[in-house]
C-alpha cells in the first residue's frame, strides 16, 4: 500500500508542481497586464477574420511572434521593428503564436502589406502574385457565380488563374479575414517594460 | 501577488511532503529492497531456463550457473518468442 | 486489497511473497484471456485510425509539393487535414493502442485477472466516439485553435476525459487487486500515466486563458502529452518486452526507478522550450531549457539500462519481430531525446525553430519510438490473446522493412531540409523565397517516403486482418527473420 501511495502521490506532486510553476504562477503574474494604448481592440469583423484564420489552419504555416535580435535576424528581415512582448497579445484568446514558418511571420503583415486587394487575390490564388509560393489557395472563401449581381464585389483575377466561366465574388468571410490580416500591426514602441515584460535572451 | 505568497509555500509543502514521507516509510520497511527479485518477477516458472538459440556458449553457461540446467522450450519457439 | 502490506516487517514475513513464486505459463495465459475483449477492441480501433491517419498524413505531405491539390473544399484544405492527421494519429492510433497495451500489461504484472474489463470496453468506445466527433468538427471548421488541443472542448473533450478515466479506473482497480509485493517498473510507468493524462488534459482545455498565458498552457499540455503519456506507456512496454523476450532480467532495477522519477520531475517542466524566443517572461523559457538539459539524466539512465539488457544478444532480433521493433524503438527514444535536448539549446534553436527539423524530430519520436514500439507490442500481444500465430513471415518482414526504411528516409530528408530551411531563414541577405526553395526537394523526398510507409501500413493492416479474421493459421515453425541474414550481429557459432 505504501508503495502505491508513493506512486500516486509522487506522480501527482511532480505534475502539479510543474503546473504551478508554468501555469498558475504566470497566470497570476500576468493578470494585471495592461493593453498598450496604441493596440486596437479587435472589432466584430476582425474577430470573424481571426476565427477564419483559426478554422482554416493558417497557424500551421505562419507564426505571429518577433524574436529578439540578439540571437535571431527576425528584425533585420523586416518582420517588425522590435521583439514582441506579452502586452501585444492581451486581446488574443486563443493565442496564435505558431511553431512553423513554412510561410513568413504575420505579426506585422498589416504594416508590410496594407493593400486589401493584394490580400484578396493572394488568398484566392497565391501563385497569381507569388509564383514560387507553396501556400494553398482558399477559393472556398469566395463565391463563384455565373454573373455578378447588383452589389457584388468582383475579384479581379489574372488570366491563367481565373475560372473559365463565371465570376468570383468577394464574400463577407474573405473580407473579414483580410481585415484581420491588415489589423496585424504592432509597430508602436514597446510598452514600458517592467521586469515581467522583459523578453527572453 | 500569488508568486511570493505564503499560500504558495504551504501548497508546495502539502503536495510535496506526503509522497516523500511515504517513500521513507517504504524504504524503512524494506519494501524497495530486493530489487533483483522484482526484476525477475516478470518471468514464468522455468522461463529463464529455456534454451535460446541466439546465445553464445558463454551466455548459456552463465544462465546455467544462475538458474540451473537448460531445458528445451515446451512450446514451439516462434510462438514463445515472437 | 488482497495483500495488505504494512510498515511492520515482522508482519510482512507472515504473508506469502508471491513475487518469489513463479507463475506458470497456464496462469499467464489466463491473465491474457482476462483482458481479451478490451485489448482486442482497442487494437482493432487503433489500426482503423492508423489507416485514416495515414491517408491524412499523405495528403498533407502531397499538398506541400502540389499546393493546388484539392483546394476547392474547405474540409480538404491543408490547415484542416494536418491537425486532423495529428489528432487521429496521437489520440486515435497511439492512445487507443496504448489503452490495449496497458490493459494487457497490468494483469500480467499484477498477477491478477483484469478488473472492470467491461468498463474499459465502454471507456474505449466512449473515447473513440469523442474522437470521431472531434475530428468531424475539426474538418468542418470547429476547433479550439490550439495545437494538440484542437478537438472541440464542448462536444469532444468531455467524452475523451470520461473514456480515458474509465480505462484508467480499470488499470488502477487491477493494480489495487494485485497479488505481488513488488511493483515492476512497467507498472510505475503505466499506472502513473492515466492520472497524469487526465490532469494535463483538463488543465490544457480550460477555456479561460488568454494572450501569452494561453500559449504557455498550450505547450505545457502538448509537451506533457508527449512526455507523461505517449512516452511513459511505451517505455513501460519496452521495459517489459526487452527482458522478457531476451530471457534476461533488466540490467538494473534501480536505474529504471531513477529513470522514472527523473522523467516525472523534469519532463513536466519542459513545455516552454517550444516557445524559445517567444514573447513569454524569460524565466519561464529559461526554466524549461534548464529542465530540458536535465532530461539527460533520465534519458541516459533509461538508455544504459535498456542497452545493457540487450547488449551481446542482438542476434535475438532475428527470431522476434517484436524484439526487433522494441529495440529500434528503445534506441530511437534515446536518439529523439538527445536530438530534443540539442534542439532546446538556444544556439541550435535559433536555426531549427519554425522549420521542418521539428517535423523530423516529431516523427523520430512519434514514429520510430512510439509507433514502432506499439507495432512491436502488437506482434507480441495479439498471438497470445488470440492464441494464434501471425500467418506470414513474409508480411512481417515486408512491414518492418517498409515502415522502418521509409521512416528513416522521412527523418533524414526533413532533417537536412529543415536545417537548410533554417539557415536561409536566418541568413540576413536572403529573401523568404530561398527558405521555400531550399526545403522543396526534401519535402518531395518526404512524399516519396510517405508512399513507402503507407504501403507498410497496408501490409500490416492486411496481416492483422488475416490473423484475426481468417482461420488461416501459420504452419511455419521458423521465426520470421530466420532466413534473413543477421543485420546487427554475426550468426551464432554453435
Ligand atoms: C504515413 C505516415 C506519416 C506521414 C506521411 C506523415 C506526414 C505528416 C505531415 C506531412 C505532417 C505535417 C508537417 C508540416 O506541417 O510541415 C505531419 C505532422 C505530424 N505528424 Fe505525421 N505522418 C505520418 C505518420 C505519423 C504518425 C504515425 C504519427 C503519430 C503517432 C504522426 C504524428 C504527427 C505529429 C504529432 C505531427 C505534428 C508535428 C509538429 O507539429 O511538429 N505522424 N505528419
Ligand atoms: C528530453 C527529451 C526531449 C527534448 C529536450 C525535446 C525537445 C523538443 C523541443 C525543443 C521541441 C521544439 C522544437 C521547435 O519548435 O523548435 C520539440 C518538439 C517536439 N518534440 Fe521533443 N524533445 C524531447 C523528447 C521527445 C520525445 C520522446 C518525443 C516523442 C515521443 C518528442 C516529440 C516532439 C514533438 C511531436 C514535437 C513537435 C511539437 C509540435 O510543434 O507540434 N520529443 N521537442
Coordinates of N, CA, C and O in Angstrom, one line a residue, chain B residues 25 27 29 31-35 37-48 50 52-57 59 62-63 67 75-82, chain C residues 5 20 22-23 25 28-29 109 111 182-184 240 243-249 253-254 312-313 316 319-321 379-380 384 389-390 474 476-478 480 492:
Chain B
X25 N 8.9 5.8 4.5 CA 8.3 4.7 5.2 C 8.6 3.4 4.4 O 9.0 2.4 4.9
X27 N 10.9 2.8 2.2 CA 12.3 2.4 2.3 C 12.6 1.8 3.6 O 13.3 0.7 3.7
X29 N 10.7 0.2 5.6 CA 10.1 -1.1 5.8 C 10.7 -2.1 4.8 O 10.3 -3.2 4.8
X31 N 10.6 -2.2 1.7 CA 9.8 -2.5 0.5 C 10.5 -2.3 -0.8 O 10.0 -2.9 -1.8
X32 N 11.5 -1.6 -0.8 CA 12.2 -1.3 -2.1 C 13.5 -2.1 -2.1 O 14.3 -1.9 -3.0
X33 N 13.7 -3.0 -1.1 CA 14.9 -3.8 -1.2 C 14.7 -4.9 -2.2 O 13.6 -5.0 -2.7
X34 N 15.6 -5.7 -2.3 CA 15.4 -6.9 -3.1 C 15.0 -6.6 -4.6 O 14.0 -7.1 -5.1
X35 N 15.7 -5.7 -5.1 CA 15.3 -5.2 -6.5 C 15.5 -6.4 -7.5 O 14.8 -6.5 -8.5
X37 N 14.7 -9.6 -7.3 CA 13.5 -10.4 -7.5 C 12.4 -9.7 -8.2 O 11.6 -10.3 -8.9
X38 N 12.4 -8.3 -8.0 CA 11.4 -7.6 -8.7 C 11.7 -7.7 -10.2 O 10.8 -7.9 -11.0
X39 N 12.9 -7.5 -10.6 CA 13.3 -7.6 -12.0 C 13.0 -9.0 -12.6 O 12.7 -9.1 -13.7
X40 N 13.1 -10.0 -11.7 CA 12.8 -11.3 -12.2 C 11.3 -11.7 -12.2 O 10.9 -12.7 -12.7
X41 N 10.5 -10.9 -11.5 CA 9.1 -11.3 -11.3 C 8.3 -11.4 -12.6 O 7.2 -12.0 -12.6
X42 N 8.8 -10.9 -13.7 CA 8.0 -10.9 -14.9 C 8.1 -12.3 -15.6 O 7.4 -12.6 -16.6
X43 N 9.1 -13.1 -15.1 CA 9.3 -14.4 -15.9 C 8.4 -15.5 -15.3 O 8.2 -15.6 -14.1
X44 N 8.0 -16.4 -16.2 CA 7.2 -17.5 -15.8 C 8.2 -18.6 -15.2 O 9.4 -18.5 -15.5
X45 N 7.6 -19.5 -14.5 CA 8.4 -20.6 -14.0 C 9.2 -21.3 -15.1 O 8.7 -21.6 -16.2
X46 N 10.5 -21.4 -14.9 CA 11.3 -22.1 -15.9 C 11.7 -21.3 -17.1 O 12.5 -21.7 -17.9
X47 N 11.1 -20.1 -17.2 CA 11.3 -19.3 -18.5 C 12.8 -19.0 -18.6 O 13.3 -18.9 -19.7
X48 N 13.4 -18.7 -17.5 CA 14.8 -18.4 -17.6 C 15.8 -19.5 -17.9 O 17.0 -19.4 -18.1
X50 N 14.9 -21.9 -20.3 CA 14.7 -22.3 -21.7 C 16.0 -22.0 -22.5 O 16.6 -21.0 -22.4
X52 N 18.0 -20.8 -25.6 CA 17.7 -19.8 -26.5 C 18.7 -19.8 -27.7 O 19.9 -19.7 -27.4
X53 N 18.3 -19.9 -28.9 CA 19.2 -20.3 -30.0 C 20.2 -19.2 -30.3 O 21.2 -19.5 -30.9
X54 N 20.0 -18.0 -29.8 CA 20.9 -16.9 -30.2 C 22.1 -16.7 -29.3 O 22.9 -15.9 -29.5
X55 N 22.0 -17.4 -28.1 CA 23.0 -17.1 -27.1 C 24.4 -17.8 -27.5 O 24.4 -18.9 -28.1
X56 N 25.4 -17.1 -27.1 CA 26.7 -17.8 -27.2 C 26.9 -18.8 -26.1 O 26.1 -18.8 -25.2
X57 N 27.9 -19.6 -26.3 CA 28.1 -20.7 -25.3 C 28.3 -20.1 -23.9 O 27.7 -20.5 -22.9
X59 N 27.2 -17.3 -22.8 CA 26.0 -16.7 -22.3 C 25.1 -17.8 -21.7 O 24.5 -17.7 -20.7
X62 N 26.5 -19.0 -18.4 CA 26.1 -18.1 -17.3 C 24.8 -18.3 -16.8 O 24.5 -18.3 -15.6
X63 N 23.8 -18.6 -17.7 CA 22.5 -18.8 -17.2 C 22.4 -20.2 -16.5 O 21.6 -20.3 -15.5
X67 N 20.5 -20.3 -13.0 CA 19.2 -20.8 -12.9 C 19.1 -22.3 -13.1 O 18.0 -22.8 -13.1
X75 N 7.1 -25.2 -25.8 CA 6.3 -24.9 -27.0 C 7.2 -24.6 -28.2 O 8.4 -24.6 -28.1
X76 N 6.5 -24.4 -29.3 CA 7.3 -24.0 -30.4 C 7.9 -22.7 -30.2 O 7.4 -21.8 -29.6
X77 N 9.2 -22.6 -30.7 CA 9.9 -21.5 -30.4 C 9.3 -20.2 -30.8 O 9.2 -19.2 -30.1
X78 N 8.8 -20.2 -32.0 CA 8.4 -18.9 -32.5 C 7.1 -18.4 -31.8 O 6.9 -17.2 -31.7
X79 N 6.4 -19.3 -31.3 CA 5.2 -18.9 -30.6 C 5.6 -18.2 -29.2 O 5.0 -17.3 -28.8
X80 N 6.7 -18.8 -28.7 CA 7.2 -18.3 -27.4 C 7.8 -16.9 -27.5 O 7.7 -16.1 -26.6
X81 N 8.5 -16.7 -28.6 CA 9.4 -15.5 -28.7 C 8.9 -14.4 -29.6 O 9.4 -13.3 -29.6
X82 N 8.0 -14.8 -30.4 CA 7.6 -13.8 -31.5 C 7.1 -12.5 -30.8 O 6.4 -12.5 -29.9
Chain C
X5 N -0.1 -4.7 3.0 CA 1.4 -4.5 3.3 C 1.4 -3.4 4.3 O 0.9 -2.3 4.1
X20 N 8.1 -14.1 -5.3 CA 9.1 -15.2 -5.3 C 8.7 -16.5 -5.9 O 9.4 -17.3 -6.3
X22 N 7.1 -18.3 -8.9 CA 7.0 -18.0 -10.4 C 5.6 -18.4 -10.9 O 5.0 -19.4 -10.4
X23 N 5.1 -17.7 -11.8 CA 3.8 -18.1 -12.4 C 4.0 -19.2 -13.4 O 5.0 -19.2 -14.1
X25 N 3.0 -21.0 -17.0 CA 2.6 -20.4 -18.3 C 1.1 -20.4 -18.5 O 0.5 -19.6 -19.1
X28 N -0.3 -17.4 -16.8 CA -0.1 -16.3 -17.6 C -1.2 -16.2 -18.7 O -1.7 -15.1 -19.0
X29 N -1.5 -17.3 -19.3 CA -2.5 -17.4 -20.4 C -3.8 -16.9 -19.8 O -4.5 -16.2 -20.5
X109 N 1.4 -8.1 -14.9 CA 2.4 -7.6 -13.9 C 1.8 -7.7 -12.5 O 2.6 -7.9 -11.5
X111 N -0.4 -9.9 -11.6 CA -0.8 -11.3 -11.4 C -2.2 -11.5 -10.8 O -2.4 -12.1 -9.8
X182 N 6.1 -6.6 -5.1 CA 6.9 -5.7 -5.8 C 6.2 -5.1 -7.0 O 5.4 -5.8 -7.6
X183 N 6.5 -3.8 -7.2 CA 5.9 -3.2 -8.4 C 7.0 -3.2 -9.5 O 8.0 -2.5 -9.4
X184 N 6.8 -4.0 -10.5 CA 7.8 -3.9 -11.6 C 7.7 -2.5 -12.3 O 6.7 -1.9 -12.3
X240 N 9.1 -4.1 -20.5 CA 8.6 -5.4 -20.3 C 9.1 -6.3 -21.4 O 9.6 -7.5 -21.1
X243 N 13.4 -7.5 -21.6 CA 13.9 -8.6 -20.8 C 13.1 -9.9 -21.1 O 13.7 -11.0 -21.1
X244 N 11.8 -9.8 -21.3 CA 11.0 -10.9 -21.4 C 11.4 -11.8 -22.7 O 11.5 -13.0 -22.6
X245 N 11.6 -11.1 -23.8 CA 11.9 -11.9 -25.0 C 13.4 -12.4 -25.0 O 13.6 -13.5 -25.4
X246 N 14.3 -11.5 -24.4 CA 15.7 -12.0 -24.4 C 15.9 -13.0 -23.4 O 16.8 -13.8 -23.5
X247 N 15.1 -13.0 -22.3 CA 15.3 -14.0 -21.3 C 16.4 -13.6 -20.3 O 17.3 -14.4 -20.0
X248 N 16.3 -12.4 -19.9 CA 17.4 -11.9 -19.0 C 16.8 -10.7 -18.3 O 16.2 -9.8 -18.9
X249 N 16.9 -10.7 -17.0 CA 16.3 -9.6 -16.2 C 16.9 -8.3 -16.6 O 18.0 -8.2 -17.1
X253 N 17.5 -2.6 -11.9 CA 16.2 -2.2 -11.5 C 16.2 -0.8 -10.9 O 15.3 0.0 -11.1
X254 N 17.3 -0.5 -10.2 CA 17.4 0.8 -9.5 C 17.5 1.9 -10.6 O 16.9 3.0 -10.4
X312 N 25.1 -7.8 -26.6 CA 25.6 -9.1 -26.7 C 24.6 -10.1 -27.2 O 24.9 -11.2 -27.5
X313 N 23.3 -9.7 -27.3 CA 22.3 -10.6 -27.7 C 21.4 -10.1 -28.9 O 20.3 -10.4 -29.0
X316 N 19.2 -12.1 -31.2 CA 17.8 -12.5 -30.9 C 16.8 -11.8 -31.8 O 15.7 -12.2 -32.0
X319 N 15.0 -13.5 -34.5 CA 14.0 -14.5 -34.2 C 12.7 -13.8 -33.8 O 11.6 -14.5 -33.9
X320 N 12.7 -12.6 -33.5 CA 11.5 -12.0 -33.0 C 11.2 -10.6 -33.5 O 12.0 -9.7 -33.2
X321 N 10.2 -10.4 -34.4 CA 9.9 -9.1 -34.8 C 9.6 -8.2 -33.7 O 9.9 -7.0 -33.7
X379 N 2.8 -7.3 -32.2 CA 3.3 -8.5 -32.7 C 3.4 -9.5 -31.5 O 3.3 -10.7 -31.7
X380 N 3.7 -9.0 -30.4 CA 3.9 -9.9 -29.2 C 2.5 -10.3 -28.6 O 2.3 -11.4 -28.2
X384 N -0.8 -14.0 -28.4 CA -1.1 -14.5 -27.1 C -2.6 -14.4 -26.7 O -3.1 -15.2 -26.0
X389 N -1.0 -17.8 -34.3 CA 0.2 -17.2 -34.7 C 0.0 -16.3 -35.9 O -0.9 -16.5 -36.7
X390 N 0.9 -15.3 -36.1 CA 0.9 -14.5 -37.3 C 1.1 -15.4 -38.5 O 2.0 -16.2 -38.5
X474 N -0.7 -20.2 -39.1 CA 0.7 -20.4 -39.6 C 1.1 -21.8 -39.4 O 0.9 -22.5 -38.4
X476 N 4.3 -22.4 -40.2 CA 5.8 -22.3 -40.2 C 6.2 -22.5 -38.7 O 5.6 -22.1 -37.8
X477 N 7.4 -23.1 -38.6 CA 7.9 -23.3 -37.3 C 9.2 -22.4 -37.1 O 9.9 -22.5 -36.1
X478 N 9.5 -21.7 -38.2 CA 10.6 -20.8 -38.1 C 10.3 -19.4 -37.7 O 9.2 -19.0 -38.1
X480 N 10.3 -15.4 -38.1 CA 10.2 -14.7 -39.3 C 11.5 -14.2 -39.9 O 11.6 -14.0 -41.1
X492 N 25.3 -16.9 -34.7 CA 25.9 -17.6 -33.6 C 26.8 -18.8 -34.0 O 26.4 -19.6 -34.9

